[in-house]
Short mmCIF file of C-alpha atoms in Angstrom, two decimals:
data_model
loop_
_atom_site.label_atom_id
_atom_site.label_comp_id
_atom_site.label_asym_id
_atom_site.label_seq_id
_atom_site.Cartn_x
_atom_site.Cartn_y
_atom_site.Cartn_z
CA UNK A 19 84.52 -129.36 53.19
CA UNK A 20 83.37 -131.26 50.23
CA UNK A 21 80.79 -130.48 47.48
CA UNK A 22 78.37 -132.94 47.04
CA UNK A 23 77.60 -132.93 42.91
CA UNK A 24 75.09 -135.90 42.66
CA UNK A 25 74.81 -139.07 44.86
CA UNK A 26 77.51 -140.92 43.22
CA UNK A 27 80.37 -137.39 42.86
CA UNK A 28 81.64 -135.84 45.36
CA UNK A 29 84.48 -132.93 44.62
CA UNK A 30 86.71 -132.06 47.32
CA UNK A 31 88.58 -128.22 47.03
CA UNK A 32 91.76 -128.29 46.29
CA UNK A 33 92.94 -125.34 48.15
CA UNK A 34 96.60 -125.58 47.81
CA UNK A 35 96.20 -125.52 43.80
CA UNK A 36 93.83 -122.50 44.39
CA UNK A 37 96.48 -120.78 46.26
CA UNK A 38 99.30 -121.45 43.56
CA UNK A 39 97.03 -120.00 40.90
CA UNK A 40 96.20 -117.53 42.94
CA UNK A 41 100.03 -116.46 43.45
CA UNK A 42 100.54 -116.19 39.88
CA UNK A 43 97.79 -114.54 38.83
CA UNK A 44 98.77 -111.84 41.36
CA UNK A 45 102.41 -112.01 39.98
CA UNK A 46 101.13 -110.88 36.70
CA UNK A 47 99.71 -108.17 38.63
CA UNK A 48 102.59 -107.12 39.59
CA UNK A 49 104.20 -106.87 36.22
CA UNK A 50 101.81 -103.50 35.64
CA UNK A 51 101.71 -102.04 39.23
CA UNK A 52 102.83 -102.63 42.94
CA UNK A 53 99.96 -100.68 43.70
CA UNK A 54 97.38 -104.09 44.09
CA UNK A 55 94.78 -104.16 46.78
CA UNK A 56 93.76 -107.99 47.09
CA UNK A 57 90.06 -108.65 47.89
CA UNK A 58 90.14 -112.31 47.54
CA UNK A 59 92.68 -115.39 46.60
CA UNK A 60 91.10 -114.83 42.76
CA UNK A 61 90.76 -110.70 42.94
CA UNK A 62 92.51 -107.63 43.38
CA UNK A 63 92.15 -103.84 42.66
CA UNK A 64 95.15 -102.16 40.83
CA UNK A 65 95.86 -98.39 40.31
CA UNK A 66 97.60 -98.38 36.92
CA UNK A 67 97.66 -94.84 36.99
CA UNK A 68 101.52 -95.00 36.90
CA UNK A 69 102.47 -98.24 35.42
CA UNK A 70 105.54 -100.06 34.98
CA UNK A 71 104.46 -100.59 31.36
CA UNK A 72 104.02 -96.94 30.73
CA UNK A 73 100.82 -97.91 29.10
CA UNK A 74 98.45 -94.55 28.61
CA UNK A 75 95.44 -96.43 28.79
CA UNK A 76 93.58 -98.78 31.64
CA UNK A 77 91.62 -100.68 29.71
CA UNK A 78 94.79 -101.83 27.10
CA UNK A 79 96.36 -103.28 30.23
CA UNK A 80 93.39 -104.85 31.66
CA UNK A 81 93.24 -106.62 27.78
CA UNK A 82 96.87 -107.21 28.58
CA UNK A 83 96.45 -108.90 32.09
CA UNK A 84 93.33 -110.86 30.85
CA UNK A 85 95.48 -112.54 28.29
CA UNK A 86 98.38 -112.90 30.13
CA UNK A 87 96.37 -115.11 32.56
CA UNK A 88 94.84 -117.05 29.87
CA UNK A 89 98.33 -117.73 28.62
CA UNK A 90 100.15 -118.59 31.46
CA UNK A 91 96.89 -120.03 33.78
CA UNK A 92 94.54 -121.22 30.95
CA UNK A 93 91.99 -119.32 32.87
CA UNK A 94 89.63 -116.62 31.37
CA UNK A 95 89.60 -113.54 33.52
CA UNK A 96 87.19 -110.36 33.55
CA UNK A 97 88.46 -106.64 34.14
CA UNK A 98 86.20 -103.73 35.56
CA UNK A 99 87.84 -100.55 34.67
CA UNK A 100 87.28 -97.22 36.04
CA UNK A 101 87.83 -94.04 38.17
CA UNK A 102 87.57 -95.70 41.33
CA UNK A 103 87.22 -99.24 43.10
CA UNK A 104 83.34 -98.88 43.05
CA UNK A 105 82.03 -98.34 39.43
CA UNK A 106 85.23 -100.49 38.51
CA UNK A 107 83.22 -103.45 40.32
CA UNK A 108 79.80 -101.78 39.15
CA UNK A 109 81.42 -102.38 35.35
CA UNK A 110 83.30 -105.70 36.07
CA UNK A 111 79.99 -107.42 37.59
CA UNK A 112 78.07 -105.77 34.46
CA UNK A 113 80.21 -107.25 31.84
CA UNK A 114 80.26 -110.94 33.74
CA UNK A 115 76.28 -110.87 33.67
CA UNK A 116 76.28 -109.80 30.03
CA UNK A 117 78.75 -113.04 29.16
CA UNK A 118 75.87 -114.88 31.27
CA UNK A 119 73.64 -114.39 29.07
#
């Protein structure tokens, strides 16, 4: 499978890096909750509402896994967070559009 960028560039996925990134981003995860649902290599649901971190709110540990990704992965991240898996993507897909723009 290989991504054809221009007539001279071609990218080819690098899968297995994908996969270790992948790992630790779900490791960090981990750190705040055993309860993750992964959707892709790259995404996961959590239910913080017991945490390891006793940390009242949601949206401090999303700020807290965002940077902790950044830190260790030099990736940016983006957090939906809500009451429930839908309107947690419904926000998360809302605030990636608005850094779109």
């Amino acid at each position: 499978m290989e991504r054809r960028l221009s007539r001279r560039c071609t990218l080819r996925p690098r899968f297995d890096v994908y996969r270790e990134v992948s790992g630790a981003i779900h490791a960090i995860f981990k750190r705040y909750t055993d309860l993750v649902e992964g959707v892709a290599l790259d995404e996961g649901y959590l239910d913080v509402t017991e945490n390891k971190q006793n940390i009242t709110y949601a949206s401090t540990i999303a700020r807290h896994i965002k940077t902790a990704i950044f830190q260790e992965t030099q990736l940016t991240a983006t957090a939906g967070v809500s009451i429930n898996k839908f309107l947690a993507k419904m926000k998360w897909h809302q605030d990636r559009t608005n850094l779109m723009d």
